[in-house]
């Protein structure tokens, strides 16, 4: 698979369609797969936190979510084909799962959200097999975590959507990857269940087209302002990194 490296993170240079085809082929080949979808905020967390970086970079598919990720790749001279938003990847994979008979487990959200998401998805895809769901309110280590893993394994799910919020979901999956014995593909999809459930609306097409999804989220959730500050910090970091790389490149050229 073609990769574009942003700092020390190798992002899959892939289209939405290619991403789903890759996921389906790995499920059919019974190859255990972890999918993550880092945006600019998560890449910044990888820079600042080694545990987050380890969880992200250990995934088998690292999809470019967010316009900030595409912008950074272009700035650093490693452009990506297109944005592969986690919520879209998840929905498109569900469509294929319904066709191919893959069993799906939904994990995350507030009480009732995963259940409502399952209900809506079954209405849209009557042939979809949802073998289990649970909210995200459980201990992420120890007895409660082990009970949740047992519930997932007992369901015989082929696909597990983990929507616990980043980077908690990626860290939990990374720490428990060896225990998820029956699952073939685990996708960390943030707030996707809220969108599938209808409790949160995705940004209108105009906001998406103008690359203002982040602004739409901020309008709907003003409490995200602290998190949003990571985006300009990330952009400044990219610019500084690019400048440093140019300086080092000129130094090497002068030495030769």
Tab-separated table of C-alpha atoms in Angstrom:
chain	number	residue	atom	x	y	z
A	1	UNK	CA	0.000	0.000	0.000
A	2	UNK	CA	1.277	3.464	-0.906
A	3	UNK	CA	2.145	5.555	2.160
A	4	UNK	CA	2.733	9.244	2.820
A	5	UNK	CA	4.796	9.986	5.917
A	6	UNK	CA	3.730	12.905	8.094
A	7	UNK	CA	6.466	13.178	10.713
A	8	UNK	CA	6.853	9.568	11.914
A	9	UNK	CA	3.333	8.483	10.968
A	10	UNK	CA	2.883	6.588	7.702
A	11	UNK	CA	-0.583	7.542	6.433
A	12	UNK	CA	-2.213	5.344	3.790
A	13	UNK	CA	-2.323	7.224	0.477
A	14	UNK	CA	-5.680	5.788	-0.438
A	15	UNK	CA	-9.160	6.699	-1.668
A	16	UNK	CA	-12.417	6.018	0.184
A	17	UNK	CA	-13.249	3.184	-2.184
A	18	UNK	CA	-9.768	1.661	-1.929
A	19	UNK	CA	-9.931	1.811	1.868
A	20	UNK	CA	-13.193	-0.151	2.006
A	21	UNK	CA	-11.956	-2.669	-0.566
A	22	UNK	CA	-8.785	-3.171	1.470
A	23	UNK	CA	-10.788	-3.690	4.670
A	24	UNK	CA	-13.130	-6.198	3.008
A	25	UNK	CA	-10.267	-8.172	1.484
A	26	UNK	CA	-8.506	-8.417	4.859
A	27	UNK	CA	-11.702	-9.586	6.583
A	28	UNK	CA	-12.276	-12.222	3.914
A	29	UNK	CA	-8.659	-13.370	4.241
A	30	UNK	CA	-9.097	-13.548	8.045
A	31	UNK	CA	-6.233	-11.092	8.608
A	32	UNK	CA	-6.613	-9.235	11.897
A	33	UNK	CA	-6.800	-5.522	11.150
A	34	UNK	CA	-6.909	-2.351	13.227
A	35	UNK	CA	-8.098	0.795	11.452
A	36	UNK	CA	-7.473	4.302	12.785
A	37	UNK	CA	-8.413	7.620	11.193
A	38	UNK	CA	-6.149	10.368	12.578
A	39	UNK	CA	-6.957	14.012	11.948
A	40	UNK	CA	-4.680	16.977	12.654
A	41	UNK	CA	-5.596	16.966	16.343
A	42	UNK	CA	-4.597	13.329	16.758
A	43	UNK	CA	-1.368	13.730	14.798
A	44	UNK	CA	-0.502	16.606	17.160
A	45	UNK	CA	-1.205	14.299	20.106
A	46	UNK	CA	1.162	11.734	18.546
A	47	UNK	CA	3.867	14.409	18.499
A	48	UNK	CA	3.268	15.245	22.168
A	49	UNK	CA	2.495	11.797	23.617
A	50	UNK	CA	4.518	8.658	22.881
A	51	UNK	CA	1.694	6.362	24.063
A	52	UNK	CA	-0.729	7.888	21.576
A	53	UNK	CA	1.868	7.657	18.827
A	54	UNK	CA	2.478	3.968	19.598
A	55	UNK	CA	-1.254	3.212	19.474
A	56	UNK	CA	-1.719	5.022	16.148
A	57	UNK	CA	1.384	3.763	14.357
A	58	UNK	CA	0.764	0.133	15.367
A	59	UNK	CA	-2.517	0.088	13.403
A	60	UNK	CA	-2.623	-1.796	10.108
A	61	UNK	CA	-4.632	0.848	8.250
A	62	UNK	CA	-4.054	4.539	9.010
A	63	UNK	CA	-6.580	6.559	7.052
A	64	UNK	CA	-6.280	10.320	6.448
A	65	UNK	CA	-9.237	11.901	8.235
A	66	UNK	CA	-9.584	15.674	8.256
A	67	UNK	CA	-8.564	18.448	5.916
A	68	UNK	CA	-5.728	19.351	8.287
A	69	UNK	CA	-4.086	16.004	7.594
A	70	UNK	CA	-4.298	16.556	3.829
A	71	UNK	CA	-2.974	20.108	4.213
A	72	UNK	CA	0.017	18.903	6.245
A	73	UNK	CA	0.823	16.185	3.708
A	74	UNK	CA	0.771	18.733	0.884
A	75	UNK	CA	2.934	21.178	2.856
A	76	UNK	CA	5.496	18.454	3.507
A	77	UNK	CA	5.577	17.363	-0.138
A	78	UNK	CA	3.803	14.026	0.350
A	79	UNK	CA	0.273	14.773	-0.899
A	80	UNK	CA	-2.552	12.333	-0.218
A	81	UNK	CA	-5.217	11.232	-2.723
A	82	UNK	CA	-8.202	12.339	-0.664
A	83	UNK	CA	-9.716	12.610	2.791
A	84	UNK	CA	-11.112	9.347	4.152
A	85	UNK	CA	-13.418	10.445	6.959
A	86	UNK	CA	-13.966	7.783	9.606
A	87	UNK	CA	-17.745	8.214	9.619
A	88	UNK	CA	-17.883	7.673	5.832
A	89	UNK	CA	-15.488	4.740	5.905
A	90	UNK	CA	-17.591	3.149	8.641
A	91	UNK	CA	-20.839	3.614	6.731
A	92	UNK	CA	-19.411	2.319	3.461
A	93	UNK	CA	-17.987	-0.747	5.206
A	94	UNK	CA	-21.388	-1.391	6.806
A	95	UNK	CA	-22.916	-1.415	3.319
A	96	UNK	CA	-20.440	-4.115	2.280
A	97	UNK	CA	-20.950	-6.027	5.535
A	98	UNK	CA	-24.674	-6.220	4.810
A	99	UNK	CA	-23.929	-7.688	1.370
A	100	UNK	CA	-21.329	-10.179	2.530
A	101	UNK	CA	-22.853	-11.283	5.842
A	102	UNK	CA	-20.157	-9.884	8.137
A	103	UNK	CA	-21.313	-9.565	11.749
A	104	UNK	CA	-20.933	-6.162	13.417
A	105	UNK	CA	-20.551	-5.089	17.061
A	106	UNK	CA	-21.023	-1.421	18.008
A	107	UNK	CA	-19.187	-0.077	21.069
A	108	UNK	CA	-19.301	3.470	22.388
A	109	UNK	CA	-21.351	6.572	23.003
A	110	UNK	CA	-23.673	7.458	25.840
A	111	UNK	CA	-26.247	4.911	27.042
A	112	UNK	CA	-28.764	4.268	24.282
A	113	UNK	CA	-26.663	5.678	21.435
A	114	UNK	CA	-25.207	2.380	20.178
A	115	UNK	CA	-28.658	0.787	20.415
A	116	UNK	CA	-30.250	3.612	18.408
A	117	UNK	CA	-27.419	3.469	15.857
A	118	UNK	CA	-28.031	-0.277	15.476
A	119	UNK	CA	-31.748	0.334	15.005
A	120	UNK	CA	-31.181	2.976	12.318
A	121	UNK	CA	-28.580	0.902	10.483
A	122	UNK	CA	-30.875	-2.134	10.436
A	123	UNK	CA	-33.622	-0.020	8.893
A	124	UNK	CA	-31.243	1.217	6.205
A	125	UNK	CA	-29.594	-2.174	5.625
A	126	UNK	CA	-32.119	-4.927	6.534
A	127	UNK	CA	-29.593	-7.675	5.761
A	128	UNK	CA	-27.005	-6.247	8.162
A	129	UNK	CA	-26.136	-8.593	11.016
A	130	UNK	CA	-25.562	-6.620	14.231
A	131	UNK	CA	-24.553	-9.187	16.815
A	132	UNK	CA	-24.087	-6.815	19.741
A	133	UNK	CA	-23.797	-3.266	21.016
A	134	UNK	CA	-22.823	-1.470	24.203
A	135	UNK	CA	-22.259	2.071	25.423
A	136	UNK	CA	-18.781	3.348	26.198
A	137	UNK	CA	-19.301	3.689	29.951
A	138	UNK	CA	-17.119	0.909	31.292
A	139	UNK	CA	-13.721	0.730	32.961
A	140	UNK	CA	-11.045	0.728	30.273
A	141	UNK	CA	-8.831	-1.615	32.283
A	142	UNK	CA	-9.263	-4.441	34.758
A	143	UNK	CA	-12.423	-6.471	35.329
A	144	UNK	CA	-14.880	-4.208	33.479
A	145	UNK	CA	-12.679	-4.077	30.398
A	146	UNK	CA	-12.215	-7.846	30.413
A	147	UNK	CA	-15.996	-8.357	30.715
A	148	UNK	CA	-16.544	-6.120	27.689
A	149	UNK	CA	-13.943	-8.008	25.674
A	150	UNK	CA	-15.618	-11.303	26.606
A	151	UNK	CA	-18.975	-9.924	25.484
A	152	UNK	CA	-17.465	-8.921	22.136
A	153	UNK	CA	-15.708	-12.257	21.661
A	154	UNK	CA	-18.832	-14.227	22.627
A	155	UNK	CA	-20.804	-12.320	19.988
A	156	UNK	CA	-18.543	-13.793	17.258
A	157	UNK	CA	-18.379	-10.397	15.584
A	158	UNK	CA	-16.304	-10.054	12.427
A	159	UNK	CA	-16.169	-6.250	12.714
A	160	UNK	CA	-15.941	-4.119	15.844
A	161	UNK	CA	-16.546	-0.358	15.783
A	162	UNK	CA	-14.936	1.303	18.795
A	163	UNK	CA	-16.246	4.829	19.351
A	164	UNK	CA	-14.817	5.926	22.690
A	165	UNK	CA	-13.289	9.194	21.517
A	166	UNK	CA	-9.694	9.729	20.473
A	167	UNK	CA	-7.145	8.868	21.683
A	168	UNK	CA	-8.825	6.732	24.378
A	169	UNK	CA	-10.275	4.353	21.778
A	170	UNK	CA	-6.958	3.810	19.990
A	171	UNK	CA	-5.125	3.218	23.272
A	172	UNK	CA	-7.776	0.753	24.505
A	173	UNK	CA	-7.671	-1.198	21.239
A	174	UNK	CA	-3.864	-1.207	21.211
A	175	UNK	CA	-3.676	-2.483	24.792
A	176	UNK	CA	-6.268	-5.217	24.202
A	177	UNK	CA	-5.560	-6.280	20.625
A	178	UNK	CA	-4.332	-9.722	21.709
A	179	UNK	CA	-7.516	-10.340	23.717
A	180	UNK	CA	-9.928	-9.621	20.864
A	181	UNK	CA	-9.762	-13.192	19.652
A	182	UNK	CA	-12.853	-13.472	17.458
A	183	UNK	CA	-12.813	-10.094	15.729
A	184	UNK	CA	-11.249	-9.739	12.284
A	185	UNK	CA	-11.357	-5.950	11.953
A	186	UNK	CA	-11.461	-3.229	14.606
A	187	UNK	CA	-12.164	0.336	13.482
A	188	UNK	CA	-11.684	3.326	15.801
A	189	UNK	CA	-14.343	5.751	14.605
A	190	UNK	CA	-14.756	8.495	17.203
A	191	UNK	CA	-18.214	10.056	17.162
A	192	UNK	CA	-19.560	7.987	14.280
A	193	UNK	CA	-22.166	6.189	16.391
A	194	UNK	CA	-23.739	9.517	17.376
A	195	UNK	CA	-24.129	10.349	13.701
A	196	UNK	CA	-25.526	6.905	12.838
A	197	UNK	CA	-27.918	7.244	15.786
A	198	UNK	CA	-29.001	10.715	14.691
A	199	UNK	CA	-28.102	12.311	18.045
A	200	UNK	CA	-25.466	14.441	16.294
A	201	UNK	CA	-25.697	15.804	12.767
A	202	UNK	CA	-22.723	15.881	10.459
A	203	UNK	CA	-21.701	19.214	8.947
A	204	UNK	CA	-23.777	20.304	5.916
A	205	UNK	CA	-22.253	19.693	2.484
A	206	UNK	CA	-21.311	23.367	2.082
A	207	UNK	CA	-19.209	23.312	5.255
A	208	UNK	CA	-17.533	20.096	4.075
A	209	UNK	CA	-16.824	21.593	0.644
A	210	UNK	CA	-15.322	24.737	2.195
A	211	UNK	CA	-13.242	22.605	4.587
A	212	UNK	CA	-15.062	24.083	7.580
A	213	UNK	CA	-16.290	20.922	9.313
A	214	UNK	CA	-14.224	21.934	12.332
A	215	UNK	CA	-16.120	25.256	12.511
A	216	UNK	CA	-19.477	23.474	12.302
A	217	UNK	CA	-18.507	21.233	15.225
A	218	UNK	CA	-17.401	24.269	17.212
A	219	UNK	CA	-20.720	26.012	16.554
A	220	UNK	CA	-22.585	22.946	17.766
A	221	UNK	CA	-20.224	22.219	20.675
A	222	UNK	CA	-18.546	25.425	21.915
A	223	UNK	CA	-16.875	23.384	24.667
A	224	UNK	CA	-14.592	21.947	21.960
A	225	UNK	CA	-12.684	25.242	21.787
A	226	UNK	CA	-9.831	23.849	23.902
A	227	UNK	CA	-9.426	20.867	21.582
A	228	UNK	CA	-9.700	23.077	18.514
A	229	UNK	CA	-6.667	25.056	19.653
A	230	UNK	CA	-4.582	22.012	18.730
A	231	UNK	CA	-5.270	22.724	15.046
A	232	UNK	CA	-3.438	26.094	14.806
A	233	UNK	CA	-0.686	24.643	17.018
A	234	UNK	CA	-0.390	21.767	14.569
A	235	UNK	CA	-0.223	24.139	11.600
A	236	UNK	CA	2.531	26.178	13.254
A	237	UNK	CA	4.436	22.976	14.011
A	238	UNK	CA	4.153	21.842	10.372
A	239	UNK	CA	5.435	25.201	9.109
A	240	UNK	CA	8.390	25.118	11.523
A	241	UNK	CA	9.189	21.520	10.627
A	242	UNK	CA	9.056	22.320	6.905
A	243	UNK	CA	11.375	25.296	7.413
A	244	UNK	CA	13.812	23.166	9.420
A	245	UNK	CA	13.832	20.457	6.759
A	246	UNK	CA	14.622	23.027	4.078
A	247	UNK	CA	17.452	24.429	6.176
A	248	UNK	CA	18.925	20.963	6.754
A	249	UNK	CA	18.557	20.128	3.061
A	250	UNK	CA	20.463	23.269	2.069
A	251	UNK	CA	23.153	22.415	4.611
A	252	UNK	CA	23.628	18.940	3.129
A	253	UNK	CA	23.743	20.419	-0.392
A	254	UNK	CA	26.397	22.936	0.637
A	255	UNK	CA	28.530	20.207	2.252
A	256	UNK	CA	28.476	18.144	-0.935
